[in-house]
Each structure stands twice: as C-alpha cells, then as structure tokens.
Amino acid sequence: MQLTSRFRIKNINNIIEFLSDVHVGRLATIDVNGYPQIIPMNFVHTVTDLNTKNFSLDYGKPTYRKDGKRENIDNDFKIVKNVSTKKTTLYEHVIYMHSHHRGEKIENFLRNQKVGFEVDKEICFLPSYYFHPTDASFADTLYTSIVIKGKASVVSDNQEKAFAMNKMMQKYQSEGKYAELNQDTKSIIHLTVIKINVDTIDGKYKIGQEWSDSFRKDIANKIIQREGITRAREILKDMKIIIQKNGELELPISVNLQL
Amino acid sequence: MQLTSRFRIKNINNIIEFLSDVHVGRLATIDVNGYPQIIPMNFVHTVTDLNTKNFSLDYGKPTYRKDGKRENIDNDFKIVKNVSTKKTTLYEHVIYMHSHHRGEKIENFLRNQKVGFEVDKEICFLPSYYFHPTDASFADTLYTSIVIKGKASVVSDNQEKAFAMNKMMQKYQSEGKYAELNQDTKSIIHLTVIKINVDTIDGKYKIGQEWSDSFRKDIANKIIQREGITRAREILKDMKIIIQKNGELELPISVNLQL
C-alpha cells in the first residue's frame, strides 16, 4: 500500500485496539473465475506465540499496566515486548471468524488460500463547501481503515475452535449469559471456524491530523452545524476533539493526533 | 454465491435502493503477489444503456410513478422495463468511485481488471441467549449485503467523469452548495474516476424473515430490552417492525418481508 506517511497508523497497538472495537470486517477470497468475492464477517483478532504455537494468549485488547501505560506490541508487528517479564516473544497476528460449513468463500480459499481482510469506520463526510464555496472536488471523508492480507484455512483443532469462539463471544456478548465453550462441547465439533494467518497489516486514518488547530476548530464547528450536536459529539470524539459543557471545543495537543 | 433462497434479495430494485442509501462500499483488487486488497470507497451506482452507450440515464434511485408504484428493473438484472413508454431496454449496472490518481488499487486493476465490490449494513447482533439459555453457538447477526463482481477501469471521457461526480455529489451532498460539474470544469480534468462494469450482483438479507410472527415479536422485545428504545427503533425499522405510539409492535404481513 502506498500511503502518505502522515495518514499511516504507525503504532500497531492502535490498530489492535481498533480491531477489538469494530464489529464487522470484510473477507475477500478469489473465486473460480478469478474475481475477488467480498463478504461481511464478524471476527476477532488475536495473536499466537510463534515459538510455542500457543494460540490462547488472550491478547485481544491491549492490556494496561498498573501505572496506566499500555503493554505495547513493537512496531515490527510480529514482536511483542512483555513489559513485566522483559521477555521478547515472536507473535503472529490471527483473525478468527465463525462460518457456515459450506459456501463460496470456503471453496475459494481451499483453492487459493490468499485472502484479503478489511475493517473500517466512516467517521464523517465533509461536504465541499466546508473548504470551497463552489468547487465540488473539495468534498472529502474522514475515516479509519485497516487493510490485512494473509492466508485462510479452516480450523480443525477443537481446542483452538473453542478458544476462537470464546474470544468471539467476549467481543460480541460481553454481558455473558452463555456457557464457556471447550473442546468437548458438542456444538464446537459442528462449528466451522475460519482462521487468517496475517502476512501484512496496514492502518490508515484521516481525522484532520494534517490541519492547523484553528482550521480543525473551524471544521468542527461546521460539523456541529450540519450534523447536529448528538451526532457531532461522536464524530468529534473520533477526531479527538471534545465538546466541553460550556460548548467550547477542547483540542488535543498535536502529538496526541499521531496514531 | 450459494445462497439459501429465503435469504436472497430477489428484486433487483431493492438492491438498487440499498446501494443508493449506503455511504461506504469496499473495492477488492488483486495485488502483485496474488492477494486481494480491500479498501473502503465512497461510490455511486447507476446504469448505462447498452445500445446507445448512454451513461447519463440518471437512474440512481428507483423512481416512483404517479400511482405510487415503483418503476421496476426486471429481475434479469440487465433489463429495465420502462413502464411509461412500454419499451424494454438493455442496461448495464455501473459503479463509479472517485480516487487519487495513484495508488495500489489502480496499479492492481490495470494489471488485472477483475474486481469485487461489496456494500453491507449490520442491522443487529443477536446474543445467543435470545435463542438458548446456555449454548453460545446460537449467537447470530441480522444484516444486508450486496456482493458485486465486475471489471474496473479509469474513466477517460471528461463528460462521463463529470456525470459520475455529479451523481456522487447528489448522493453525498444533497443540500447542494456546489457548482455542477461539466466536461470543461478545470477540476474534472484532474480528477480520477474509477468505473466498475458489473458482471454479477447478489443481494442477501437476514431480518428474521424466516421466523414466525410470534417469534419475531418475541425477539423484537428482547432487542428493545438489550439495545434501548432509541437504537431499537432503527433496528426494528430494518426488520420492518414498527413501534407504535402506545408501545405496541406492528408487524408487516409476511409478503412484505420478501425483498
């Protein structure tokens, strides 16, 4: 991916956090006629220790230390430095999905295991007149997107299937109210779990980070006017701008705009 | 796509209406190493008359006749029957997108023009306990998705570029406040417009159409409880259930659940 550096998410932990927040990803496989087929999928991201092949590391959402700092995966995205033990471990990023046991996508990746996976969030459409009184070509969109490429397979190990499904349930049904699955649970044997072993991850974000403070404030006020205060509050949160109780806008210092 | 018939959107006009409502689509191209690359894109759907090659038919959103009935494109998705003139015309479905003039996706489809395109809407995650007290495998999701395959190219004709961009602006900036573009507008010459000539379109929807009326009512009440009334109102609207002023649920007759 050719990405202007200022729009690239440079810290892998911000990518992981985004993947743990967003509900829907899209899986692209290559069909029998050579066309990519894209379908929406619920998913969960995790990491596997490449030395021990231990997949149940429970590293879904970045964890926080007692001092409030985040345990960071190194920017070389396959290395995690464990802050508490000072050990360096080689990890592999993995995406798990639940699926019907038949279907075009499975036929496709059994034939050609190279797949694409993508997760995005549209933050806000910015009409052209925010930037120019008449020229339509100024219209723009703020968004975040994560573009993944990897190899897909069907998980055969029931222990790994149970782990993946429990991770899915933690993400989508955080209130509980289900029996934790294990390798002997009857339904686990019949479930189909798809796994992507990730080769590359690229994150892009456009939240107005290239604008001056005064311009960001100006656009923020225009967003409040066009979208209404309720919707604007969500949008500005993604732009890292806070609407204070008195209506004043609070802008972060620019270093906090770097993801 | 192997789709259970009851989940397939059978009327192409419902697909067109969905495409005209949803903001973000995803384009998959095949990269130099054979991996699909998926990226999010703003887009507009339209149709081209295959006989006259007239692309400016302005058939974005289905039009309605004076009697309130919709002008229908035939289920053979390339044929539109014009109700007023009783003429049958052969059309081609087209997706237009605006893009930077460089980037991996363009390099990809210039090498291999076969692309995938997808538009979806997650309606609601349904936790497992809606269906079973303990078995997590009952968790499900309601959604609509449109899966398109076709061939991508860069539009070179400035008149067609202006048409595509004006259609985009109508969709995303309906309040106007821009000068309509034409083939001589300076910015049109510098804009890059991507076009997909569509080979196949498949629509899938899961809104609980396979459930009995009483079960749909039961699930609807559970959704209100879990999601809160404001969010539930949106979800139930997509499930074609209306919350009346007295709080009672109004279910459509089952034929109206067929898309």
Short mmCIF file of C-alpha atoms in Angstrom, two decimals, chain A residues 1-2 23-31 33-40 42 98 100 102-104 107-108 112-118 120 122 125-129 132-137 139-141 143-151 165 169 172-181 185 187 191 199 204 206 226, chain B residues 1-2 23-31 33-40 42 98 100 102-104 107-108 112-118 120 122 125-129 132-137 139-141 143-151 165 169 172-181 185 187 191 199 204 206 226:
data_model
loop_
_atom_site.label_atom_id
_atom_site.label_comp_id
_atom_site.label_asym_id
_atom_site.label_seq_id
_atom_site.Cartn_x
_atom_site.Cartn_y
_atom_site.Cartn_z
CA MET A 1 0.00 0.00 0.00
CA GLN A 2 1.38 3.40 -0.97
CA HIS A 23 -17.95 -5.31 14.80
CA VAL A 24 -17.80 -6.04 11.06
CA GLY A 25 -14.85 -6.96 8.86
CA ARG A 26 -14.84 -7.99 5.20
CA LEU A 27 -13.18 -11.10 3.82
CA ALA A 28 -12.10 -11.25 0.17
CA THR A 29 -11.34 -14.57 -1.47
CA ILE A 30 -10.63 -15.25 -5.15
CA ASP A 31 -13.40 -17.13 -6.94
CA ASN A 33 -13.24 -17.30 -12.35
CA GLY A 34 -10.54 -15.11 -10.80
CA TYR A 35 -12.84 -12.43 -9.37
CA PRO A 36 -12.42 -11.31 -5.76
CA GLN A 37 -15.54 -12.06 -3.70
CA ILE A 38 -16.05 -9.80 -0.68
CA ILE A 39 -18.40 -10.70 2.16
CA PRO A 40 -19.03 -9.14 5.58
CA ASN A 42 -17.98 -10.91 12.39
CA HIS A 98 -17.32 -18.20 12.52
CA HIS A 100 -21.34 -21.97 7.80
CA ARG A 102 -20.24 -24.69 3.19
CA GLY A 103 -20.18 -21.70 0.90
CA GLU A 104 -18.32 -19.98 -1.89
CA GLU A 107 -14.40 -23.27 -1.63
CA ASN A 108 -12.42 -20.23 -2.77
CA ASN A 112 -6.37 -20.32 -3.23
CA GLN A 113 -5.52 -19.54 0.37
CA LYS A 114 -4.50 -15.91 -0.28
CA VAL A 115 -7.18 -13.64 1.16
CA GLY A 116 -7.77 -10.00 1.99
CA PHE A 117 -9.45 -8.74 5.15
CA GLU A 118 -10.56 -5.21 5.92
CA ASP A 120 -13.13 0.36 8.53
CA GLU A 122 -16.57 6.05 8.23
CA PHE A 125 -18.44 13.00 5.07
CA LEU A 126 -17.16 16.56 4.66
CA PRO A 127 -19.14 18.50 2.02
CA SER A 128 -17.15 20.56 -0.48
CA TYR A 129 -18.40 23.91 0.88
CA HIS A 132 -14.52 25.92 -1.08
CA PRO A 133 -17.67 27.93 -1.95
CA THR A 134 -18.35 26.23 -5.32
CA ASP A 135 -15.76 23.56 -6.27
CA ALA A 136 -17.31 20.11 -5.67
CA SER A 137 -13.94 18.38 -5.93
CA ALA A 139 -15.61 17.09 -0.84
CA ASP A 140 -13.82 14.62 1.43
CA THR A 141 -14.37 11.88 4.02
CA TYR A 143 -12.30 7.57 8.19
CA THR A 144 -10.11 4.84 9.65
CA SER A 145 -9.31 1.63 7.76
CA ILE A 146 -7.23 -1.45 8.42
CA VAL A 147 -6.13 -3.50 5.41
CA ILE A 148 -4.94 -7.05 6.06
CA LYS A 149 -3.55 -9.71 3.73
CA GLY A 150 -2.97 -13.29 4.76
CA LYS A 151 -3.71 -16.96 4.27
CA MET A 165 -15.42 -18.89 19.71
CA MET A 169 -18.32 -14.24 22.50
CA TYR A 172 -19.83 -9.55 20.87
CA GLN A 173 -21.66 -10.71 24.00
CA SER A 174 -19.73 -9.10 26.83
CA GLU A 175 -22.67 -9.46 29.24
CA GLY A 176 -22.07 -13.24 29.31
CA LYS A 177 -25.20 -15.42 29.66
CA TYR A 178 -23.67 -18.41 27.89
CA ALA A 179 -21.66 -21.47 28.92
CA GLU A 180 -17.98 -21.11 28.05
CA LEU A 181 -17.10 -23.47 25.23
CA THR A 185 -18.72 -29.03 23.86
CA SER A 187 -21.61 -27.58 19.29
CA LEU A 191 -19.00 -25.33 14.22
CA ASP A 199 1.07 -11.58 6.46
CA LYS A 204 -4.81 4.43 7.62
CA LYS A 206 -7.92 10.61 8.35
CA ARG A 226 -24.53 20.22 9.63
CA MET B 1 -22.63 -17.45 -4.36
CA GLN B 2 -24.51 -20.35 -2.79
CA HIS B 23 -22.41 5.51 2.05
CA VAL B 24 -19.45 3.14 2.05
CA GLY B 25 -18.60 0.29 -0.30
CA ARG B 26 -15.44 -1.83 -0.44
CA LEU B 27 -13.37 -2.46 -3.53
CA ALA B 28 -11.19 -5.57 -3.79
CA THR B 29 -8.43 -5.76 -6.39
CA ILE B 30 -5.77 -8.45 -6.75
CA ASP B 31 -2.28 -7.29 -5.83
CA ASN B 33 1.54 -11.08 -5.18
CA GLY B 34 -1.93 -12.50 -5.81
CA TYR B 35 -3.54 -11.31 -2.56
CA PRO B 36 -6.91 -9.49 -2.66
CA GLN B 37 -6.59 -5.93 -1.35
CA ILE B 38 -9.81 -4.47 0.11
CA ILE B 39 -10.28 -0.74 0.66
CA PRO B 40 -13.32 1.35 1.63
CA ASN B 42 -17.48 6.23 -1.44
CA HIS B 98 -13.60 8.97 -7.00
CA HIS B 100 -6.45 9.60 -6.04
CA ARG B 102 -2.10 6.91 -7.95
CA GLY B 103 -2.27 4.02 -5.54
CA GLU B 104 -2.10 0.28 -5.22
CA GLU B 107 -2.00 -0.45 -10.29
CA ASN B 108 -3.80 -3.66 -9.35
CA ASN B 112 -5.95 -7.47 -13.59
CA GLN B 113 -9.27 -5.77 -14.21
CA LYS B 114 -11.35 -8.35 -12.29
CA VAL B 115 -12.55 -6.74 -9.06
CA GLY B 116 -15.00 -7.34 -6.24
CA PHE B 117 -17.22 -4.70 -4.71
CA GLU B 118 -19.36 -5.00 -1.60
CA ASP B 120 -23.35 -4.03 3.65
CA GLU B 122 -25.02 -4.62 10.07
CA PHE B 125 -26.06 -8.67 16.73
CA LEU B 126 -28.37 -11.23 18.39
CA PRO B 127 -26.83 -12.72 21.54
CA SER B 128 -27.11 -16.48 22.00
CA TYR B 129 -29.48 -16.21 24.99
CA HIS B 132 -30.91 -20.70 24.01
CA PRO B 133 -30.15 -20.31 27.75
CA THR B 134 -26.52 -21.54 27.56
CA ASP B 135 -25.39 -22.60 24.06
CA ALA B 136 -23.17 -19.82 22.64
CA SER B 137 -23.38 -21.23 19.12
CA ALA B 139 -25.49 -16.16 18.55
CA ASP B 140 -26.38 -14.59 15.22
CA THR B 141 -26.38 -11.30 13.28
CA TYR B 143 -27.65 -7.78 8.14
CA THR B 144 -28.00 -6.89 4.48
CA SER B 145 -25.15 -7.31 1.99
CA ILE B 146 -24.68 -6.77 -1.72
CA VAL B 147 -21.85 -8.65 -3.41
CA ILE B 148 -20.73 -7.40 -6.83
CA LYS B 149 -18.15 -8.72 -9.28
CA GLY B 150 -17.03 -6.83 -12.36
CA LYS B 151 -14.24 -5.19 -14.30
CA MET B 165 -19.04 13.18 -9.99
CA MET B 169 -22.47 14.84 -5.15
CA TYR B 172 -23.43 12.61 -0.57
CA GLN B 173 -24.17 16.34 -0.59
CA SER B 174 -27.89 16.52 -1.28
CA GLU B 175 -28.13 20.04 0.13
CA GLY B 176 -26.23 21.35 -2.93
CA LYS B 177 -23.91 24.34 -2.31
CA TYR B 178 -21.56 23.48 -5.18
CA ALA B 179 -21.34 24.30 -8.88
CA GLU B 180 -22.48 21.42 -11.07
CA LEU B 181 -19.51 19.93 -12.88
CA THR B 185 -14.64 22.25 -15.39
CA SER B 187 -11.09 20.13 -11.62
CA LEU B 191 -9.96 14.13 -11.05
CA ASP B 199 -20.91 -8.72 -14.25
CA LYS B 204 -28.54 -11.21 0.84
CA LYS B 206 -31.34 -11.51 7.19
CA ARG B 226 -30.91 -5.02 25.29
#
